[in-house]
């Protein structure tokens, strides 16, 4: 792996990630290809109840550990949904000086939605290559767990673990350009990861916290 080339690519991607203009909030159309809202009516213990739910695409995430340099591999990108958590609940244009796009940057596991008719491990393999640049055989992936988000947004998520080497880094990574992805590859040492997850507030989804906790508990040979 050419570290300087990766740093140069990350710098360019970060510049493009933060080039967010003319952001505004509007109503979500009913024909969204990404989410499908419904209201569930039911009776429980003799009481009539309602629950609003948004079904999203199922997904896969991958805990990646580079054994050549003893670092966990993550991705950083701009997430409009995360950015929205910093905004007031109103529609219309957003003042990007008051709310800079950098608020929307997240640190995540390499991941992707299940939108192809192929085994989950194959989807995981594709995501590792597209986002992080590693070409890894499917037999190197270890299935960890499948869980479901059970709040207002619901989907099924599957977690894998894979070990990579510098020699496997044969692609540029950075996401699929054809899909408009802009992804930084972020590598953290074990001490850096421990410091991050012990912060008072992290800019990451729960899946990253679970994945890192699993790694620290089950791969102690890599943590010394």
Backbone as numpy.savetxt, mean C-alpha at the origin, in Angstrom:
# Nx Ny Nz CAx CAy CAz Cx Cy Cz
22.04 -4.35 -7.48 21.21 -3.15 -7.48 22.08 -1.91 -7.48
21.78 -0.98 -8.32 22.49 0.29 -8.37 21.79 1.26 -7.43
22.35 1.46 -6.24 21.71 2.28 -5.22 21.57 3.73 -5.69
22.60 4.26 -6.34 22.53 5.64 -6.80 21.45 5.83 -7.86
21.30 4.82 -8.73 20.25 4.89 -9.75 18.87 4.86 -9.09
18.73 4.03 -8.03 17.45 3.96 -7.31 17.14 5.30 -6.64
18.16 5.90 -6.03 17.95 7.20 -5.37 17.57 8.28 -6.38
18.21 8.25 -7.55 17.89 9.22 -8.60 16.46 9.03 -9.08
16.05 7.77 -9.27 14.68 7.49 -9.71 13.69 7.94 -8.65
13.98 7.65 -7.37 13.09 8.06 -6.30 12.93 9.58 -6.25
14.02 10.29 -6.44 13.98 11.76 -6.42 13.08 12.29 -7.53
13.21 11.70 -8.71 12.37 12.12 -9.83 10.91 11.78 -9.59
10.66 10.57 -9.05 9.28 10.16 -8.77 8.66 11.03 -7.69
9.45 11.35 -6.64 8.91 12.20 -5.57 8.47 13.56 -6.13
9.29 14.12 -7.03 8.93 15.40 -7.64 7.61 15.28 -8.39
7.44 14.20 -9.13 6.21 14.01 -9.90 5.02 13.68 -8.99
5.27 12.92 -7.91 4.21 12.59 -6.97 3.60 13.85 -6.37
4.45 14.80 -6.03 3.98 16.00 -5.35 3.49 17.09 -6.30
3.52 16.81 -7.59 3.02 17.77 -8.57 1.50 17.61 -8.69
0.81 17.94 -7.62 -0.66 17.83 -7.56 -1.25 19.22 -7.72
-2.16 19.36 -8.66 -2.76 20.66 -8.95 -4.29 20.53 -9.04
-4.97 21.64 -8.81 -6.42 21.76 -9.05 -7.21 20.62 -8.40
-6.90 20.32 -7.15 -7.61 19.26 -6.44 -8.92 19.80 -5.89
-9.98 19.07 -6.07 -11.28 19.46 -5.53 -12.03 18.22 -5.08
-12.96 18.41 -4.18 -13.77 17.33 -3.62 -15.16 17.38 -4.24
-15.65 16.23 -4.70 -16.98 16.15 -5.31 -17.67 14.87 -4.86
-18.94 14.73 -5.19 -19.67 13.51 -4.85 -19.12 12.34 -5.66
-19.12 11.16 -5.03 -18.68 9.95 -5.73 -19.79 9.45 -6.64
-19.51 9.21 -7.92 -20.57 8.72 -8.82 -20.99 7.31 -8.46
-22.23 6.99 -8.76 -22.77 5.67 -8.40 -22.16 4.55 -9.24
-21.55 4.90 -10.39 -20.97 3.88 -11.26 -19.45 3.79 -11.11
-18.93 4.14 -9.94 -17.48 4.06 -9.72 -16.98 2.64 -9.97
-15.86 2.48 -10.71 -15.31 1.14 -10.94 -14.53 0.62 -9.74
-14.32 1.45 -8.72 -13.45 1.06 -7.61 -14.21 0.70 -6.35
-15.32 1.39 -6.09 -16.09 1.12 -4.88 -17.57 1.02 -5.20
-18.28 0.24 -4.37 -19.72 0.06 -4.58 -20.43 0.21 -3.22
-21.02 1.37 -2.97 -21.69 1.59 -1.68 -23.08 0.95 -1.65
-23.44 0.39 -0.50 -24.78 -0.16 -0.29 -25.21 0.16 1.15
-26.49 0.07 1.41 -27.00 0.17 2.78 -27.62 -1.18 3.15
-27.17 -1.75 4.25 -27.66 -3.05 4.72 -28.74 -2.81 5.77
-29.93 -3.34 5.53 -31.03 -3.28 6.50 -31.13 -4.65 7.17
-31.21 -4.68 8.49 -31.34 -5.97 9.17 -32.00 -5.78 10.53
-32.46 -6.89 11.08 -33.06 -6.88 12.40 -32.19 -7.70 13.33
-31.85 -7.13 14.48 -31.01 -7.82 15.46 -31.61 -7.66 16.85
-31.85 -8.78 17.48 -32.43 -8.78 18.83 -33.72 -7.98 18.88
-34.51 -8.13 17.81 -35.80 -7.46 17.75 -35.76 -6.00 17.38
-34.56 -5.47 17.11 -34.42 -4.05 16.77 -34.01 -3.89 15.31
-34.66 -2.98 14.60 -34.32 -2.70 13.22 -33.08 -1.83 13.14
-32.12 -2.23 12.31 -30.85 -1.50 12.20 -30.45 -1.32 10.75
-29.57 -0.34 10.52 -29.01 -0.08 9.19 -27.49 0.03 9.31
-26.80 -0.33 8.21 -25.35 -0.19 8.19 -24.92 0.13 6.75
-24.23 1.26 6.59 -23.74 1.64 5.28 -22.36 1.03 5.03
-22.20 0.43 3.86 -20.98 -0.31 3.54 -20.48 0.08 2.15
-19.17 0.15 2.00 -18.55 0.36 0.71 -17.69 -0.86 0.39
-18.06 -1.59 -0.65 -17.25 -2.75 -1.05 -16.16 -2.27 -2.00
-14.92 -2.65 -1.68 -13.77 -2.31 -2.52 -13.17 -3.58 -3.11
-12.19 -3.42 -4.02 -11.52 -4.57 -4.60 -10.74 -5.33 -3.53
-10.71 -6.67 -3.66 -9.82 -7.46 -2.83 -8.38 -7.13 -3.21
-7.43 -7.48 -2.34 -6.06 -7.10 -2.62 -5.04 -8.09 -2.06
-3.79 -7.87 -2.43 -2.65 -8.63 -1.89 -1.60 -7.63 -1.41
-0.86 -8.01 -0.38 0.27 -7.22 0.09 1.44 -8.17 0.32
2.65 -7.63 0.20 3.83 -8.48 0.31 4.85 -7.86 1.24
5.26 -8.61 2.25 6.38 -8.23 3.10 7.64 -8.65 2.34
8.49 -7.70 2.01 9.69 -7.98 1.22 10.93 -7.72 2.08
11.81 -8.72 2.16 13.06 -8.54 2.90 14.23 -8.82 1.98
15.10 -7.82 1.83 16.30 -7.96 1.01 17.40 -8.55 1.88
17.73 -9.82 1.65 18.72 -10.50 2.49 20.14 -10.08 2.15
20.34 -9.43 0.99 21.68 -8.97 0.63 22.12 -7.83 1.53
21.17 -6.95 1.90 21.52 -5.79 2.70 20.72 -5.68 3.98
19.99 -6.75 4.31 19.26 -6.82 5.58 18.31 -5.64 5.76
17.50 -5.41 4.73 16.54 -4.32 4.80 15.16 -4.76 4.32
14.13 -4.22 4.96 12.77 -4.42 4.50 12.47 -3.40 3.41
11.72 -3.83 2.42 11.44 -3.01 1.25 9.97 -2.58 1.27
9.75 -1.27 1.21 8.41 -0.71 1.23 8.21 0.18 0.00
7.03 0.73 -0.13 6.75 1.70 -1.19 6.12 2.93 -0.57
6.36 4.07 -1.21 5.74 5.33 -0.78 5.04 5.94 -1.98
3.81 6.39 -1.75 3.06 7.02 -2.83 2.05 8.01 -2.28
1.46 8.77 -3.19 0.44 9.74 -2.81 -0.92 9.05 -2.83
-1.62 9.11 -1.70 -2.93 8.48 -1.58 -3.99 9.57 -1.35
-4.83 9.86 -2.35 -5.87 10.87 -2.16 -6.77 10.58 -0.96
-7.08 9.31 -0.71 -7.95 8.97 0.42 -7.29 9.35 1.75
-5.99 9.09 1.86 -5.26 9.46 3.08 -5.19 10.98 3.20
-4.94 11.64 2.10 -4.91 13.11 2.07 -6.24 13.68 2.55
-7.33 13.03 2.18 -8.67 13.51 2.52 -8.89 13.54 4.03
-8.16 12.69 4.78 -8.35 12.67 6.24 -7.89 13.96 6.90
-7.10 14.76 6.19 -6.62 16.03 6.73 -7.52 17.20 6.35
-8.52 16.96 5.50 -9.33 18.05 4.96 -10.65 18.21 5.71
-11.20 19.40 5.69 -12.56 19.59 6.23 -13.57 18.89 5.34
-14.68 18.47 5.93 -15.69 17.73 5.16 -16.58 18.69 4.39
-16.06 19.13 3.27 -16.85 19.98 2.39 -16.37 19.77 0.96
-17.27 20.01 0.02 -16.93 19.83 -1.39 -16.39 21.13 -1.97
-15.70 20.98 -3.11 -15.16 22.14 -3.78 -13.65 22.11 -3.84
-13.02 23.19 -4.36 -11.56 23.24 -4.49 -10.86 23.20 -3.13
-9.65 22.64 -3.12 -8.85 22.54 -1.90 -7.65 23.48 -2.02
-7.39 24.24 -0.99 -6.24 25.14 -0.94 -4.98 24.31 -0.69
-4.18 24.09 -1.73 -3.02 23.21 -1.61 -1.83 23.89 -0.94
-1.96 25.19 -0.63 -0.94 25.83 0.20 -1.24 25.56 1.66
-2.51 25.58 2.01 -2.90 25.28 3.39 -2.80 23.78 3.66
-3.14 22.97 2.64 -3.07 21.51 2.75 -2.14 20.98 1.66
-0.83 20.99 1.89 0.12 20.57 0.86 -0.02 19.09 0.52
0.21 18.71 -0.74 0.08 17.32 -1.17 0.94 16.35 -0.37
2.02 16.84 0.24 2.89 15.96 1.02 2.14 15.29 2.18
1.02 15.88 2.60 0.20 15.26 3.65 -0.34 13.91 3.21
-0.44 13.72 1.90 -1.03 12.48 1.37 -0.03 11.36 1.10
1.23 11.55 1.48 2.23 10.51 1.25 2.12 9.42 2.32
2.13 8.18 1.87 2.05 7.05 2.80 3.21 6.10 2.57
3.59 5.39 3.63 4.56 4.30 3.55 3.78 3.01 3.67
3.93 2.11 2.70 3.10 0.91 2.65 3.92 -0.32 2.27
3.31 -1.48 2.48 3.84 -2.69 1.88 3.59 -2.64 0.38
4.42 -3.28 -0.38 4.13 -3.50 -1.80 2.79 -4.21 -1.89
1.90 -3.72 -2.74 0.54 -4.27 -2.76 -0.14 -3.99 -4.09
-1.28 -4.63 -4.28 -2.07 -4.40 -5.48 -3.47 -4.98 -5.33
-4.38 -4.51 -6.16 -5.74 -5.04 -6.12 -5.84 -6.31 -6.95
-6.82 -7.13 -6.61 -7.07 -8.36 -7.36 -8.06 -8.04 -8.48
-7.51 -7.72 -9.64 -8.36 -7.36 -10.78 -8.02 -8.21 -12.01
-7.31 -9.32 -11.78 -6.96 -10.22 -12.87 -7.38 -11.64 -12.51
-7.72 -12.43 -13.51 -8.14 -13.81 -13.29 -6.90 -14.70 -13.27
-6.18 -14.65 -12.16 -4.96 -15.44 -12.00 -4.74 -15.70 -10.52
-3.93 -16.69 -10.17 -3.68 -16.98 -8.75 -3.14 -15.77 -8.00
-3.48 -15.66 -6.73 -3.06 -14.52 -5.93 -1.54 -14.39 -5.89
-0.84 -15.52 -5.83 0.62 -15.46 -5.76 1.20 -14.88 -7.05
0.54 -15.11 -8.17 1.00 -14.52 -9.44 0.78 -13.01 -9.43
-0.32 -12.58 -8.85 -0.57 -11.14 -8.74 0.47 -10.51 -7.82
0.79 -11.20 -6.73 1.82 -10.70 -5.81 3.17 -10.59 -6.53
3.51 -11.59 -7.30 4.77 -11.58 -8.06 4.82 -10.38 -9.01
3.72 -10.13 -9.71 3.66 -9.00 -10.64 3.86 -7.68 -9.91
3.24 -7.55 -8.73 3.35 -6.30 -7.98 4.77 -6.06 -7.50
5.46 -7.11 -7.05 6.83 -6.97 -6.60 7.73 -6.50 -7.74
7.49 -7.03 -8.94 8.28 -6.62 -10.10 7.94 -5.18 -10.51
6.65 -4.86 -10.63 6.24 -3.55 -11.11 6.58 -2.43 -10.13
6.34 -2.67 -8.85 6.52 -1.60 -7.87 7.96 -1.50 -7.36
8.61 -2.65 -7.12 9.92 -2.63 -6.47 11.07 -3.11 -7.36
10.76 -3.69 -8.52 11.80 -4.05 -9.47 12.43 -5.42 -9.31
11.91 -6.23 -8.40 12.50 -7.55 -8.17 11.77 -8.63 -8.97
12.51 -9.46 -9.66 11.96 -10.61 -10.38 12.14 -11.83 -9.48
11.03 -12.33 -8.95 11.07 -13.40 -7.95 10.19 -14.56 -8.40
10.66 -15.80 -8.33 9.82 -16.94 -8.70 8.67 -17.12 -7.72
7.56 -17.62 -8.21 6.37 -17.75 -7.36 6.62 -18.68 -6.16
7.49 -19.68 -6.32 7.74 -20.61 -5.23 8.47 -19.95 -4.06
9.00 -18.75 -4.27 9.70 -18.05 -3.18 8.72 -17.32 -2.26
7.47 -17.20 -2.68 6.48 -16.48 -1.88 5.88 -17.40 -0.82
5.81 -16.90 0.40 5.20 -17.65 1.50 3.86 -17.00 1.86
2.81 -17.81 1.81 1.49 -17.32 2.20 1.47 -17.11 3.72
0.98 -15.95 4.16 0.93 -15.66 5.59 -0.49 -15.76 6.14
-1.41 -14.96 5.58 -2.76 -14.90 6.14 -3.69 -14.19 5.17
-4.97 -14.50 5.28 -6.02 -13.76 4.59 -6.94 -13.16 5.64
-7.25 -11.88 5.51 -8.13 -11.23 6.46 -9.08 -10.31 5.71
-10.08 -9.84 6.41 -11.07 -8.96 5.80 -11.17 -7.66 6.60
-11.25 -6.55 5.87 -11.55 -5.28 6.52 -13.04 -5.29 6.86
-13.36 -4.90 8.08 -14.75 -5.08 8.53 -15.35 -3.80 9.09
-14.89 -2.66 8.61 -15.48 -1.40 9.05 -16.50 -0.96 8.02
-16.46 0.29 7.60 -17.38 0.76 6.57 -16.93 0.29 5.19
-15.61 0.28 4.97 -15.06 -0.23 3.71 -14.71 -1.70 3.89
-15.20 -2.55 3.00 -14.99 -3.99 3.17 -14.31 -4.59 1.94
-13.34 -5.47 2.19 -12.68 -6.22 1.13 -11.88 -7.33 1.78
-11.42 -8.27 0.98 -10.58 -9.38 1.46 -9.15 -9.11 1.05
-8.22 -9.35 1.97 -6.82 -9.04 1.70 -5.95 -10.24 2.07
-4.97 -10.53 1.21 -4.07 -11.67 1.44 -2.64 -11.16 1.55
-1.93 -11.66 2.57 -0.57 -11.22 2.85 0.43 -12.33 2.54
1.51 -11.95 1.83 2.60 -12.87 1.50 3.92 -12.33 2.08
4.90 -13.24 2.17 6.26 -12.85 2.55 7.22 -13.40 1.51
8.23 -12.59 1.17 9.22 -13.06 0.20 10.58 -12.45 0.53
11.62 -13.24 0.34 12.99 -12.76 0.51 13.60 -12.56 -0.87
14.31 -11.44 -1.04 14.91 -11.09 -2.32 16.40 -10.81 -2.13
17.11 -10.76 -3.24 18.53 -10.39 -3.22 18.75 -9.24 -4.21
19.91 -8.60 -4.10 20.23 -7.53 -5.05 20.24 -8.04 -6.48
20.64 -9.30 -6.67 20.71 -9.87 -8.02 19.34 -10.00 -8.66
18.29 -10.07 -7.84 16.93 -10.18 -8.37 16.37 -8.84 -8.85
17.08 -7.75 -8.54 16.58 -6.43 -8.91 16.94 -6.15 -10.37
16.09 -6.63 -11.27 16.37 -6.56 -12.71 15.43 -5.64 -13.47
14.52 -4.98 -12.76 13.56 -4.07 -13.38 13.63 -2.72 -12.67
13.19 -1.66 -13.32 13.28 -0.33 -12.69 12.34 -0.14 -11.51
11.20 -0.85 -11.48 10.22 -0.61 -10.43 9.56 0.75 -10.61
8.97 1.24 -9.54 8.34 2.55 -9.61 6.88 2.53 -10.02
6.33 1.33 -10.24 4.92 1.22 -10.63 4.72 1.10 -12.12
3.52 0.71 -12.50 3.18 0.55 -13.92 2.87 1.91 -14.54
3.74 2.35 -15.44 3.55 3.67 -16.07 2.24 3.72 -16.85
1.84 2.59 -17.43 0.61 2.54 -18.23 -0.62 2.80 -17.37
-0.50 2.59 -16.05 -1.61 2.81 -15.14 -1.46 4.11 -14.36
-0.45 4.89 -14.73 -0.25 6.18 -14.08 0.32 6.09 -12.67
0.93 4.95 -12.33 1.47 4.78 -10.99 2.78 5.55 -10.82
2.94 6.17 -9.66 4.17 6.85 -9.28 4.55 6.37 -7.89
5.56 5.52 -7.82 5.87 4.83 -6.56 7.36 4.93 -6.24
7.65 5.38 -5.04 9.02 5.36 -4.54 9.30 4.02 -3.87
10.50 3.51 -4.04 10.94 2.31 -3.33 11.72 2.77 -2.10
11.27 2.33 -0.93 11.88 2.74 0.34 12.40 1.52 1.08
13.67 1.54 1.43 14.27 0.42 2.16 14.68 0.89 3.55
14.28 0.15 4.57 14.58 0.50 5.95 15.27 -0.65 6.65
16.25 -0.31 7.46 16.92 -1.32 8.29 15.97 -1.74 9.42
16.29 -2.81 10.10 15.44 -3.27 11.19 15.32 -2.21 12.29
16.41 -1.57 12.73 16.25 -0.50 13.73 15.36 0.65 13.23
15.49 1.01 11.96 14.66 2.07 11.42 13.19 1.67 11.41
12.91 0.42 11.07 11.53 -0.06 11.06 10.94 -0.06 12.47
11.72 -0.53 13.44 11.23 -0.54 14.82 10.94 0.86 15.31
11.80 1.80 14.98 11.58 3.19 15.38 10.31 3.73 14.74
10.10 3.39 13.48 8.92 3.90 12.77 7.63 3.40 13.38
7.52 2.09 13.60 6.25 1.54 14.09 5.99 1.89 15.55
7.02 2.38 16.24 6.84 2.81 17.62 6.59 4.31 17.72
6.42 4.98 16.57 6.10 6.39 16.57 4.69 6.62 17.11
4.42 7.84 17.54 3.08 8.14 18.04 2.04 8.09 16.93
2.45 8.43 15.71 1.53 8.40 14.57 2.31 7.98 13.33
1.76 7.03 12.60 2.43 6.56 11.39 1.57 6.87 10.17
2.23 7.11 9.05 1.50 7.38 7.81 1.44 6.09 6.99
0.77 5.09 7.57 0.72 3.76 6.97 -0.61 3.10 7.31
-1.06 2.18 6.44 -2.27 1.40 6.74 -1.96 0.31 7.76
-2.98 -0.23 8.44 -2.77 -1.29 9.43 -2.04 -2.51 8.87
-2.18 -2.77 7.57 -1.54 -3.95 6.98 -0.03 -3.86 7.12
0.55 -2.68 6.99 1.99 -2.55 7.17 2.38 -2.86 8.61
1.62 -2.34 9.56 1.92 -2.59 10.96 1.85 -4.07 11.29
0.82 -4.76 10.77 0.72 -6.20 11.00 1.87 -6.93 10.32
2.18 -6.55 9.07 3.24 -7.22 8.33 4.59 -7.09 9.01
4.91 -5.89 9.50 6.19 -5.69 10.19 6.21 -6.45 11.51
5.10 -6.43 12.24 5.03 -7.16 13.49 5.21 -8.66 13.26
4.59 -9.18 12.20 4.76 -10.60 11.85 6.22 -10.90 11.56
6.86 -10.03 10.78 8.26 -10.25 10.42 9.14 -10.27 11.67
8.98 -9.30 12.56 9.81 -9.24 13.76 9.59 -10.45 14.66
8.37 -10.98 14.66 8.07 -12.13 15.52 8.50 -13.46 14.91
8.50 -13.55 13.58 8.73 -14.84 12.93 10.06 -14.95 12.18
10.75 -13.84 12.00 12.03 -13.85 11.28 13.13 -13.23 12.14
13.19 -13.68 13.39 14.14 -13.09 14.34 15.58 -13.28 13.89
15.85 -14.30 13.06 17.21 -14.51 12.58 17.72 -13.36 11.73
16.79 -12.57 11.21 17.18 -11.41 10.38 17.21 -10.12 11.20
16.86 -10.19 12.46 16.69 -8.97 13.25 17.86 -8.68 14.20
18.85 -9.53 14.23 19.97 -9.32 15.16 21.03 -8.42 14.53
